PDB file of C-alpha atoms in Angstrom:
ATOM      1  CA  UNK A   1      59.551  74.007 110.670  1.00  0.00           C
ATOM      2  CA  UNK A   2      59.956  72.956 106.921  1.00  0.00           C
ATOM      3  CA  UNK A   3      61.750  76.262 105.936  1.00  0.00           C
ATOM      4  CA  UNK A   4      64.919  75.559 108.275  1.00  0.00           C
ATOM      5  CA  UNK A   5      65.398  72.479 106.011  1.00  0.00           C
ATOM      6  CA  UNK A   6      64.927  74.540 102.896  1.00  0.00           C
ATOM      7  CA  UNK A   7      67.454  77.096 104.315  1.00  0.00           C
ATOM      8  CA  UNK A   8      69.820  74.381 105.082  1.00  0.00           C
ATOM      9  CA  UNK A   9      69.346  73.021 101.351  1.00  0.00           C
ATOM     10  CA  UNK A  10      70.091  76.266  99.590  1.00  0.00           C
ATOM     11  CA  UNK A  11      72.971  76.731 101.846  1.00  0.00           C
ATOM     12  CA  UNK A  12      74.291  73.446 100.827  1.00  0.00           C
ATOM     13  CA  UNK A  13      73.991  74.505  97.290  1.00  0.00           C
ATOM     14  CA  UNK A  14      75.851  77.576  97.713  1.00  0.00           C
ATOM     15  CA  UNK A  15      78.752  75.725  99.204  1.00  0.00           C
ATOM     16  CA  UNK A  16      78.712  73.276  96.617  1.00  0.00           C
ATOM     17  CA  UNK A  17      78.672  76.168  93.861  1.00  0.00           C
ATOM     18  CA  UNK A  18      81.632  77.721  95.619  1.00  0.00           C
ATOM     19  CA  UNK A  19      83.669  74.455  95.437  1.00  0.00           C
ATOM     20  CA  UNK A  20      82.701  73.997  91.920  1.00  0.00           C
ATOM     21  CA  UNK A  21      83.911  77.768  91.183  1.00  0.00           C
ATOM     22  CA  UNK A  22      87.154  77.389  92.863  1.00  0.00           C
ATOM     23  CA  UNK A  23      87.877  73.897  91.124  1.00  0.00           C
ATOM     24  CA  UNK A  24      87.100  75.676  87.767  1.00  0.00           C
ATOM     25  CA  UNK A  25      89.453  78.570  89.106  1.00  0.00           C
ATOM     26  CA  UNK A  26      92.340  75.979  89.605  1.00  0.00           C
ATOM     27  CA  UNK A  27      92.111  74.874  85.909  1.00  0.00           C
ATOM     28  CA  UNK A  28      91.842  78.346  84.560  1.00  0.00           C
ATOM     29  CA  UNK A  29      94.462  80.414  86.320  1.00  0.00           C
ATOM     30  CA  UNK A  30      97.641  80.919  84.810  1.00  0.00           C
ATOM     31  CA  UNK A  31     100.127  80.178  87.836  1.00  0.00           C
ATOM     32  CA  UNK A  32     100.424  78.699  90.945  1.00  0.00           C
ATOM     33  CA  UNK A  33      99.963  81.902  93.102  1.00  0.00           C
ATOM     34  CA  UNK A  34      96.469  82.558  91.687  1.00  0.00           C
ATOM     35  CA  UNK A  35      95.641  79.018  91.874  1.00  0.00           C
ATOM     36  CA  UNK A  36      96.126  79.174  95.627  1.00  0.00           C
ATOM     37  CA  UNK A  37      94.160  82.508  95.611  1.00  0.00           C
ATOM     38  CA  UNK A  38      90.963  80.411  94.214  1.00  0.00           C
ATOM     39  CA  UNK A  39      91.863  77.471  96.459  1.00  0.00           C
ATOM     40  CA  UNK A  40      91.356  79.731  99.617  1.00  0.00           C
ATOM     41  CA  UNK A  41      87.909  80.282  98.317  1.00  0.00           C
ATOM     42  CA  UNK A  42      86.960  76.619  98.766  1.00  0.00           C
ATOM     43  CA  UNK A  43      88.155  76.487 102.140  1.00  0.00           C
ATOM     44  CA  UNK A  44      86.429  79.747 103.457  1.00  0.00           C
ATOM     45  CA  UNK A  45      83.016  80.021 102.151  1.00  0.00           C
ATOM     46  CA  UNK A  46      82.782  76.665 100.230  1.00  0.00           C
ATOM     47  CA  UNK A  47      83.419  74.807 103.564  1.00  0.00           C
ATOM     48  CA  UNK A  48      81.840  77.058 106.264  1.00  0.00           C
ATOM     49  CA  UNK A  49      78.579  77.515 104.242  1.00  0.00           C
ATOM     50  CA  UNK A  50      78.371  73.704 103.546  1.00  0.00           C
ATOM     51  CA  UNK A  51      78.867  72.956 107.334  1.00  0.00           C
ATOM     52  CA  UNK A  52      76.214  75.435 108.212  1.00  0.00           C
ATOM     53  CA  UNK A  53      73.900  74.045 105.795  1.00  0.00           C
ATOM     54  CA  UNK A  54      74.465  70.368 106.931  1.00  0.00           C
ATOM     55  CA  UNK A  55      73.728  71.522 110.569  1.00  0.00           C
ATOM     56  CA  UNK A  56      70.423  73.295 109.341  1.00  0.00           C
ATOM     57  CA  UNK A  57      69.428  70.464 107.287  1.00  0.00           C
ATOM     58  CA  UNK A  58      69.602  67.925 110.058  1.00  0.00           C
ATOM     59  CA  UNK A  59      67.573  70.205 112.490  1.00  0.00           C
ATOM     60  CA  UNK A  60      65.632  67.148 113.805  1.00  0.00           C
ATOM     61  CA  UNK A  61      68.473  66.075 115.584  1.00  0.00           C
ATOM     62  CA  UNK A  62      69.241  69.215 117.463  1.00  0.00           C
ATOM     63  CA  UNK A  63      67.570  67.780 120.402  1.00  0.00           C
ATOM     64  CA  UNK A  64      70.623  65.507 121.005  1.00  0.00           C
ATOM     65  CA  UNK A  65      72.665  68.651 121.126  1.00  0.00           C
ATOM     66  CA  UNK A  66      76.286  68.735 120.090  1.00  0.00           C
ATOM     67  CA  UNK A  67      75.286  69.834 116.591  1.00  0.00           C
ATOM     68  CA  UNK A  68      75.739  73.329 116.933  1.00  0.00           C
ATOM     69  CA  UNK A  69      78.794  73.126 118.832  1.00  0.00           C
ATOM     70  CA  UNK A  70      80.565  70.858 116.557  1.00  0.00           C
ATOM     71  CA  UNK A  71      79.950  72.833 113.481  1.00  0.00           C
ATOM     72  CA  UNK A  72      81.270  75.750 115.342  1.00  0.00           C
ATOM     73  CA  UNK A  73      84.399  73.803 116.459  1.00  0.00           C
ATOM     74  CA  UNK A  74      84.975  72.685 112.892  1.00  0.00           C
ATOM     75  CA  UNK A  75      84.562  76.161 111.483  1.00  0.00           C
ATOM     76  CA  UNK A  76      87.102  77.542 114.202  1.00  0.00           C
ATOM     77  CA  UNK A  77      89.720  74.886 113.516  1.00  0.00           C
ATOM     78  CA  UNK A  78      89.267  75.552 109.552  1.00  0.00           C
ATOM     79  CA  UNK A  79      89.941  79.323 110.086  1.00  0.00           C
ATOM     80  CA  UNK A  80      92.704  78.705 112.272  1.00  0.00           C
ATOM     81  CA  UNK A  81      94.876  75.981 110.328  1.00  0.00           C
ATOM     82  CA  UNK A  82      94.121  76.784 106.694  1.00  0.00           C
ATOM     83  CA  UNK A  83      95.661  80.142 106.230  1.00  0.00           C
ATOM     84  CA  UNK A  84      98.948  78.740 107.905  1.00  0.00           C
ATOM     85  CA  UNK A  85      99.188  75.768 105.713  1.00  0.00           C
ATOM     86  CA  UNK A  86      98.397  77.582 102.233  1.00  0.00           C
ATOM     87  CA  UNK A  87     100.765  80.575 103.305  1.00  0.00           C
ATOM     88  CA  UNK A  88     103.506  77.956 103.637  1.00  0.00           C
ATOM     89  CA  UNK A  89     103.097  76.146 100.569  1.00  0.00           C
ATOM     90  CA  UNK A  90     102.858  79.671  98.445  1.00  0.00           C
ATOM     91  CA  UNK A  91     106.016  80.853 100.289  1.00  0.00           C
ATOM     92  CA  UNK A  92     107.940  77.732  99.563  1.00  0.00           C
ATOM     93  CA  UNK A  93     106.818  77.963  96.139  1.00  0.00           C
ATOM     94  CA  UNK A  94     107.965  81.629  95.873  1.00  0.00           C
ATOM     95  CA  UNK A  95     111.432  80.980  97.292  1.00  0.00           C
ATOM     96  CA  UNK A  96     111.935  77.996  94.983  1.00  0.00           C
ATOM     97  CA  UNK A  97     111.389  80.395  92.191  1.00  0.00           C
ATOM     98  CA  UNK A  98     108.158  78.999  90.773  1.00  0.00           C
ATOM     99  CA  UNK A  99     107.890  81.679  87.858  1.00  0.00           C
ATOM    100  CA  UNK A 100     105.124  84.318  88.146  1.00  0.00           C
ATOM    101  CA  UNK A 101     102.923  84.572  85.246  1.00  0.00           C
ATOM    102  CA  UNK A 102     103.439  87.179  82.550  1.00  0.00           C
ATOM    103  CA  UNK A 103     100.217  89.115  83.582  1.00  0.00           C
ATOM    104  CA  UNK A 104     101.975  89.980  86.836  1.00  0.00           C
ATOM    105  CA  UNK A 105     102.265  93.742  87.249  1.00  0.00           C
ATOM    106  CA  UNK A 106     104.526  94.088  89.944  1.00  0.00           C
ATOM    107  CA  UNK A 107     106.717  92.437  92.397  1.00  0.00           C
ATOM    108  CA  UNK A 108     108.002  94.247  95.330  1.00  0.00           C
ATOM    109  CA  UNK A 109     109.294  91.344  97.215  1.00  0.00           C
ATOM    110  CA  UNK A 110     111.621  90.748  94.256  1.00  0.00           C
ATOM    111  CA  UNK A 111     112.938  94.454  94.368  1.00  0.00           C
ATOM    112  CA  UNK A 112     113.410  94.187  98.031  1.00  0.00           C
ATOM    113  CA  UNK A 113     115.530  91.097  97.675  1.00  0.00           C
ATOM    114  CA  UNK A 114     117.583  92.671  95.091  1.00  0.00           C
ATOM    115  CA  UNK A 115     118.035  95.772  97.265  1.00  0.00           C
ATOM    116  CA  UNK A 116     119.159  93.376 100.167  1.00  0.00           C
ATOM    117  CA  UNK A 117     116.014  94.627 102.419  1.00  0.00           C
ATOM    118  CA  UNK A 118     114.789  91.013 102.688  1.00  0.00           C
ATOM    119  CA  UNK A 119     116.966  88.028 103.043  1.00  0.00           C
ATOM    120  CA  UNK A 120     116.149  84.814 101.283  1.00  0.00           C
ATOM    121  CA  UNK A 121     115.946  81.921 103.396  1.00  0.00           C
ATOM    122  CA  UNK A 122     118.833  79.520 103.194  1.00  0.00           C
ATOM    123  CA  UNK A 123     118.307  76.121 101.286  1.00  0.00           C
ATOM    124  CA  UNK A 124     118.669  73.387 103.455  1.00  0.00           C
TER     125      UNK A 124
ATOM    126  CA  UNK B  20      98.464  85.277 135.157  1.00  0.00           C
ATOM    127  CA  UNK B  21      96.534  87.038 132.206  1.00  0.00           C
ATOM    128  CA  UNK B  22      98.176  84.235 129.947  1.00  0.00           C
ATOM    129  CA  UNK B  23      96.563  81.471 132.308  1.00  0.00           C
ATOM    130  CA  UNK B  24      93.162  83.165 132.386  1.00  0.00           C
ATOM    131  CA  UNK B  25      92.900  83.459 128.506  1.00  0.00           C
ATOM    132  CA  UNK B  26      94.292  80.034 127.785  1.00  0.00           C
ATOM    133  CA  UNK B  27      91.569  78.798 130.541  1.00  0.00           C
ATOM    134  CA  UNK B  28      88.818  80.645 129.063  1.00  0.00           C
ATOM    135  CA  UNK B  29      89.707  79.294 125.398  1.00  0.00           C
ATOM    136  CA  UNK B  30      89.759  75.718 126.590  1.00  0.00           C
ATOM    137  CA  UNK B  31      86.710  75.849 128.334  1.00  0.00           C
ATOM    138  CA  UNK B  32      85.065  77.315 125.391  1.00  0.00           C
ATOM    139  CA  UNK B  33      86.008  74.517 123.388  1.00  0.00           C
ATOM    140  CA  UNK B  34      84.920  72.146 125.861  1.00  0.00           C
ATOM    141  CA  UNK B  35      81.671  73.549 126.013  1.00  0.00           C
ATOM    142  CA  UNK B  36      81.346  73.731 122.342  1.00  0.00           C
ATOM    143  CA  UNK B  37      82.174  70.005 121.811  1.00  0.00           C
ATOM    144  CA  UNK B  38      79.825  68.931 124.648  1.00  0.00           C
ATOM    145  CA  UNK B  39      76.932  71.416 124.448  1.00  0.00           C
ATOM    146  CA  UNK B  40      75.529  70.892 127.659  1.00  0.00           C
ATOM    147  CA  UNK B  41      75.700  72.712 130.961  1.00  0.00           C
ATOM    148  CA  UNK B  42      75.413  69.799 133.541  1.00  0.00           C
ATOM    149  CA  UNK B  43      77.170  70.316 136.984  1.00  0.00           C
ATOM    150  CA  UNK B  44      79.559  67.381 136.543  1.00  0.00           C
ATOM    151  CA  UNK B  45      80.289  68.333 132.987  1.00  0.00           C
ATOM    152  CA  UNK B  46      81.401  71.934 134.173  1.00  0.00           C
ATOM    153  CA  UNK B  47      83.428  70.687 136.960  1.00  0.00           C
ATOM    154  CA  UNK B  48      85.279  68.081 134.812  1.00  0.00           C
ATOM    155  CA  UNK B  49      85.762  70.676 131.978  1.00  0.00           C
ATOM    156  CA  UNK B  50      87.115  73.446 134.498  1.00  0.00           C
ATOM    157  CA  UNK B  51      89.390  70.914 136.047  1.00  0.00           C
ATOM    158  CA  UNK B  52      90.766  69.954 132.769  1.00  0.00           C
ATOM    159  CA  UNK B  53      91.102  73.431 131.492  1.00  0.00           C
ATOM    160  CA  UNK B  54      93.027  74.692 134.544  1.00  0.00           C
ATOM    161  CA  UNK B  55      95.431  71.585 134.483  1.00  0.00           C
ATOM    162  CA  UNK B  56      96.156  72.002 130.988  1.00  0.00           C
ATOM    163  CA  UNK B  57      96.456  75.810 131.007  1.00  0.00           C
ATOM    164  CA  UNK B  58      99.057  75.200 134.131  1.00  0.00           C
ATOM    165  CA  UNK B  59     100.932  72.479 131.933  1.00  0.00           C
ATOM    166  CA  UNK B  60     101.275  74.431 128.776  1.00  0.00           C
ATOM    167  CA  UNK B  61     100.866  78.004 129.181  1.00  0.00           C
ATOM    168  CA  UNK B  62     102.408  78.768 132.948  1.00  0.00           C
ATOM    169  CA  UNK B  63     105.325  80.296 131.061  1.00  0.00           C
ATOM    170  CA  UNK B  64     103.822  81.220 127.584  1.00  0.00           C
ATOM    171  CA  UNK B  65     103.613  84.577 126.429  1.00  0.00           C
ATOM    172  CA  UNK B  66     100.959  84.006 123.561  1.00  0.00           C
ATOM    173  CA  UNK B  67      98.408  86.160 125.226  1.00  0.00           C
ATOM    174  CA  UNK B  68     100.510  88.987 126.975  1.00  0.00           C
ATOM    175  CA  UNK B  69      99.482  91.696 124.525  1.00  0.00           C
ATOM    176  CA  UNK B  70      95.672  91.011 124.529  1.00  0.00           C
ATOM    177  CA  UNK B  71      93.475  93.799 126.075  1.00  0.00           C
ATOM    178  CA  UNK B  72      90.889  92.421 128.555  1.00  0.00           C
ATOM    179  CA  UNK B  73      88.545  95.399 128.642  1.00  0.00           C
ATOM    180  CA  UNK B  74      84.924  95.534 127.728  1.00  0.00           C
ATOM    181  CA  UNK B  75      85.332  97.684 124.744  1.00  0.00           C
ATOM    182  CA  UNK B  76      87.703  94.925 123.327  1.00  0.00           C
ATOM    183  CA  UNK B  77      85.215  92.215 124.022  1.00  0.00           C
ATOM    184  CA  UNK B  78      82.758  94.199 121.775  1.00  0.00           C
ATOM    185  CA  UNK B  79      85.260  94.842 119.238  1.00  0.00           C
ATOM    186  CA  UNK B  80      85.979  90.873 118.893  1.00  0.00           C
ATOM    187  CA  UNK B  81      82.371  90.480 117.552  1.00  0.00           C
ATOM    188  CA  UNK B  82      82.548  93.702 115.312  1.00  0.00           C
ATOM    189  CA  UNK B  83      85.859  92.423 113.907  1.00  0.00           C
ATOM    190  CA  UNK B  84      84.306  88.875 113.330  1.00  0.00           C
ATOM    191  CA  UNK B  85      81.374  91.039 111.414  1.00  0.00           C
ATOM    192  CA  UNK B  86      83.781  93.046 109.494  1.00  0.00           C
ATOM    193  CA  UNK B  87      85.768  89.946 108.594  1.00  0.00           C
ATOM    194  CA  UNK B  88      82.775  87.947 107.344  1.00  0.00           C
ATOM    195  CA  UNK B  89      81.451  90.853 105.353  1.00  0.00           C
ATOM    196  CA  UNK B  90      84.979  91.351 103.694  1.00  0.00           C
ATOM    197  CA  UNK B  91      84.961  87.389 103.187  1.00  0.00           C
ATOM    198  CA  UNK B  92      81.773  87.291 101.485  1.00  0.00           C
ATOM    199  CA  UNK B  93      82.411  90.499  99.056  1.00  0.00           C
ATOM    200  CA  UNK B  94      85.732  89.090  98.061  1.00  0.00           C
ATOM    201  CA  UNK B  95      84.259  85.669  97.349  1.00  0.00           C
ATOM    202  CA  UNK B  96      81.676  87.292  94.830  1.00  0.00           C
ATOM    203  CA  UNK B  97      84.458  89.354  93.485  1.00  0.00           C
ATOM    204  CA  UNK B  98      86.777  86.175  92.930  1.00  0.00           C
ATOM    205  CA  UNK B  99      83.781  84.176  91.511  1.00  0.00           C
ATOM    206  CA  UNK B 100      83.155  87.008  89.090  1.00  0.00           C
ATOM    207  CA  UNK B 101      86.666  86.646  87.840  1.00  0.00           C
ATOM    208  CA  UNK B 102      86.844  82.981  87.602  1.00  0.00           C
ATOM    209  CA  UNK B 103      83.573  82.725  85.619  1.00  0.00           C
ATOM    210  CA  UNK B 104      84.018  85.516  83.037  1.00  0.00           C
ATOM    211  CA  UNK B 105      85.365  84.397  79.877  1.00  0.00           C
ATOM    212  CA  UNK B 106      88.254  86.835  79.610  1.00  0.00           C
ATOM    213  CA  UNK B 107      89.639  86.086  82.973  1.00  0.00           C
ATOM    214  CA  UNK B 108      90.244  89.612  84.225  1.00  0.00           C
ATOM    215  CA  UNK B 109      92.913  89.197  86.478  1.00  0.00           C
ATOM    216  CA  UNK B 110      95.885  91.653  87.281  1.00  0.00           C
ATOM    217  CA  UNK B 111      98.261  89.908  89.652  1.00  0.00           C
ATOM    218  CA  UNK B 112     101.093  91.261  91.435  1.00  0.00           C
ATOM    219  CA  UNK B 113     102.852  91.566  94.900  1.00  0.00           C
ATOM    220  CA  UNK B 114     102.313  94.440  96.861  1.00  0.00           C
ATOM    221  CA  UNK B 115     104.224  95.751  99.851  1.00  0.00           C
ATOM    222  CA  UNK B 116     101.982  97.296 102.964  1.00  0.00           C
ATOM    223  CA  UNK B 117     103.044  98.412 106.388  1.00  0.00           C
ATOM    224  CA  UNK B 118     101.103  97.643 109.466  1.00  0.00           C
ATOM    225  CA  UNK B 119     100.898  99.750 112.702  1.00  0.00           C
ATOM    226  CA  UNK B 120     100.343  97.084 114.993  1.00  0.00           C
ATOM    227  CA  UNK B 121     102.925  96.156 117.491  1.00  0.00           C
ATOM    228  CA  UNK B 122     102.424  92.780 118.975  1.00  0.00           C
ATOM    229  CA  UNK B 123     103.117  89.520 117.412  1.00  0.00           C
ATOM    230  CA  UNK B 124      99.665  87.919 118.046  1.00  0.00           C
ATOM    231  CA  UNK B 125      97.936  90.968 116.097  1.00  0.00           C
ATOM    232  CA  UNK B 126     100.136  90.725 113.317  1.00  0.00           C
ATOM    233  CA  UNK B 127      99.407  86.963 113.088  1.00  0.00           C
ATOM    234  CA  UNK B 128      95.811  87.510 113.094  1.00  0.00           C
ATOM    235  CA  UNK B 129      96.079  90.203 110.489  1.00  0.00           C
ATOM    236  CA  UNK B 130      98.123  88.062 108.198  1.00  0.00           C
ATOM    237  CA  UNK B 131      95.594  85.256 108.443  1.00  0.00           C
ATOM    238  CA  UNK B 132      92.567  87.426 107.970  1.00  0.00           C
ATOM    239  CA  UNK B 133      94.432  88.535 104.738  1.00  0.00           C
ATOM    240  CA  UNK B 134      95.295  85.022 103.779  1.00  0.00           C
ATOM    241  CA  UNK B 135      91.807  83.892 104.268  1.00  0.00           C
ATOM    242  CA  UNK B 136      90.145  86.660 102.158  1.00  0.00           C
ATOM    243  CA  UNK B 137      90.015  85.339  98.573  1.00  0.00           C
ATOM    244  CA  UNK B 138      92.175  87.599  96.143  1.00  0.00           C
ATOM    245  CA  UNK B 139      94.667  88.534  98.481  1.00  0.00           C
ATOM    246  CA  UNK B 140      97.506  86.329 100.127  1.00  0.00           C
ATOM    247  CA  UNK B 141     100.449  87.052 102.690  1.00  0.00           C
ATOM    248  CA  UNK B 142     103.508  85.907 100.992  1.00  0.00           C
ATOM    249  CA  UNK B 143     106.154  87.152 103.498  1.00  0.00           C
ATOM    250  CA  UNK B 144     106.280  89.205 106.826  1.00  0.00           C
ATOM    251  CA  UNK B 145     109.226  91.135 107.637  1.00  0.00           C
ATOM    252  CA  UNK B 146     108.784  92.907 110.882  1.00  0.00           C
ATOM    253  CA  UNK B 147     106.046  95.488 110.157  1.00  0.00           C
ATOM    254  CA  UNK B 148     106.248  94.882 106.432  1.00  0.00           C
ATOM    255  CA  UNK B 149     103.832  92.622 104.665  1.00  0.00           C
ATOM    256  CA  UNK B 150     104.377  91.290 101.098  1.00  0.00           C
ATOM    257  CA  UNK B 151     100.907  90.343  99.630  1.00  0.00           C
ATOM    258  CA  UNK B 152     100.145  88.719  96.365  1.00  0.00           C
ATOM    259  CA  UNK B 153      96.945  90.461  94.956  1.00  0.00           C
ATOM    260  CA  UNK B 154      94.884  89.020  92.354  1.00  0.00           C
ATOM    261  CA  UNK B 155      93.947  92.473  91.032  1.00  0.00           C
ATOM    262  CA  UNK B 156      96.549  95.045  91.677  1.00  0.00           C
ATOM    263  CA  UNK B 157      95.102  98.527  91.696  1.00  0.00           C
ATOM    264  CA  UNK B 158      97.744 100.567  93.574  1.00  0.00           C
ATOM    265  CA  UNK B 159     101.462  99.703  93.861  1.00  0.00           C
ATOM    266  CA  UNK B 160     102.497 102.269  96.432  1.00  0.00           C
ATOM    267  CA  UNK B 161     102.884 101.302  99.842  1.00  0.00           C
ATOM    268  CA  UNK B 162     100.546 104.095 101.429  1.00  0.00           C
ATOM    269  CA  UNK B 163      97.297 103.085  99.178  1.00  0.00           C
ATOM    270  CA  UNK B 164      97.894  99.800  99.181  1.00  0.00           C
ATOM    271  CA  UNK B 165      97.972  99.732 102.964  1.00  0.00           C
ATOM    272  CA  UNK B 166      94.865 101.591 103.047  1.00  0.00           C
ATOM    273  CA  UNK B 167      93.154  99.370 100.666  1.00  0.00           C
ATOM    274  CA  UNK B 168      94.009  96.161 102.284  1.00  0.00           C
ATOM    275  CA  UNK B 169      95.053  96.572 105.965  1.00  0.00           C
ATOM    276  CA  UNK B 170      93.438  99.550 107.500  1.00  0.00           C
ATOM    277  CA  UNK B 171      89.639  97.819 107.562  1.00  0.00           C
ATOM    278  CA  UNK B 172      91.202  95.052 109.841  1.00  0.00           C
ATOM    279  CA  UNK B 173      93.821  97.246 111.596  1.00  0.00           C
ATOM    280  CA  UNK B 174      91.691  99.539 113.207  1.00  0.00           C
ATOM    281  CA  UNK B 175      89.585  96.860 115.112  1.00  0.00           C
ATOM    282  CA  UNK B 176      92.885  94.964 115.894  1.00  0.00           C
ATOM    283  CA  UNK B 177      94.540  97.891 117.451  1.00  0.00           C
ATOM    284  CA  UNK B 178      91.660  97.887 120.211  1.00  0.00           C
ATOM    285  CA  UNK B 179      92.093  94.602 120.679  1.00  0.00           C
ATOM    286  CA  UNK B 180      95.930  94.294 121.123  1.00  0.00           C
ATOM    287  CA  UNK B 181      98.268  96.760 122.739  1.00  0.00           C
TER     288      UNK B 181
END
C-alpha cells in the first residue's frame, strides 16, 4: 500500500505549488481585484488538494476512522465560507472606489450606476 | 415540512461525517440532536423551500459537483499559466450577465460557484443580474458573457431548484 502514500505526497506537492503560484500572483497582479482573483486559487485547489493529500498520506491511521469525514467537513466549510468573505471584501473595495487597473477593458457596473440602474450602497 | 426534512438530513450528514461510525447509540444521539436543532432553528425558515426532492435532482447534485470540479481545475490551470508567464497576459473587466434562475438559493449557489472559480468573481447581484469581474474578458455583451460564464452551471441548477 506504499502507493497511497506516494499519491498523498504528490497531492501535497501539488497543493503547495498551487499556494506558491497564488502568492506570486498576489505580488504580480496590478490591482486589488486581480489579486483577489489569484487569492481564490489558493483557497480552492491549494487548500482542498492539500487536505486530501494529508488524508491519503496518513492512511495508516484510517483504522481509527474520522479521517475521511473530517477532511470532507473541512472541504465543505471552506467551499461554503470562502466565497462569501472574498465577495464582501471585493464589493467593499469597489464601492470605496479603489481604482481599477489601466488594463481594464470594460466596467459595466459603473455604466449602470451612472445610468441609475444600480444604486450605490450608502455610506454609514 | 420540506424545510425541516432537508435541514435534518444536512445536520445528520454533518454528524455522521464528524463521527464516522454507524453505532446504534451514535445514530440515536445524532438523529435526536438533528431533529431538535431543525425544530429550533428551521421550524419557520424558508431556506430550502425551492429545492426539488426528486431522484433526478439527486442525480444532478452529483453531476453538478462533477462539472464544478472540472471547471475549477480548468480555471486553476488557466490562471496558473497567466500568473507564471512573463508578460502577464491579463485582460480584466467587469461584465454583466443575466440568469434564468428564480429562487434565491439557486442564485446564491450560482454566485458562489462563480466566485470559487479562479478568474471570475461575482461583484454585485441585482435581482437576476450579476456583475462579474473577469480576468480575461472575451465578450462584453450580455448574451455571450452569460453563455460563457453562467450557462454551464445554470442548466444543472435549474433541475435542482424550481
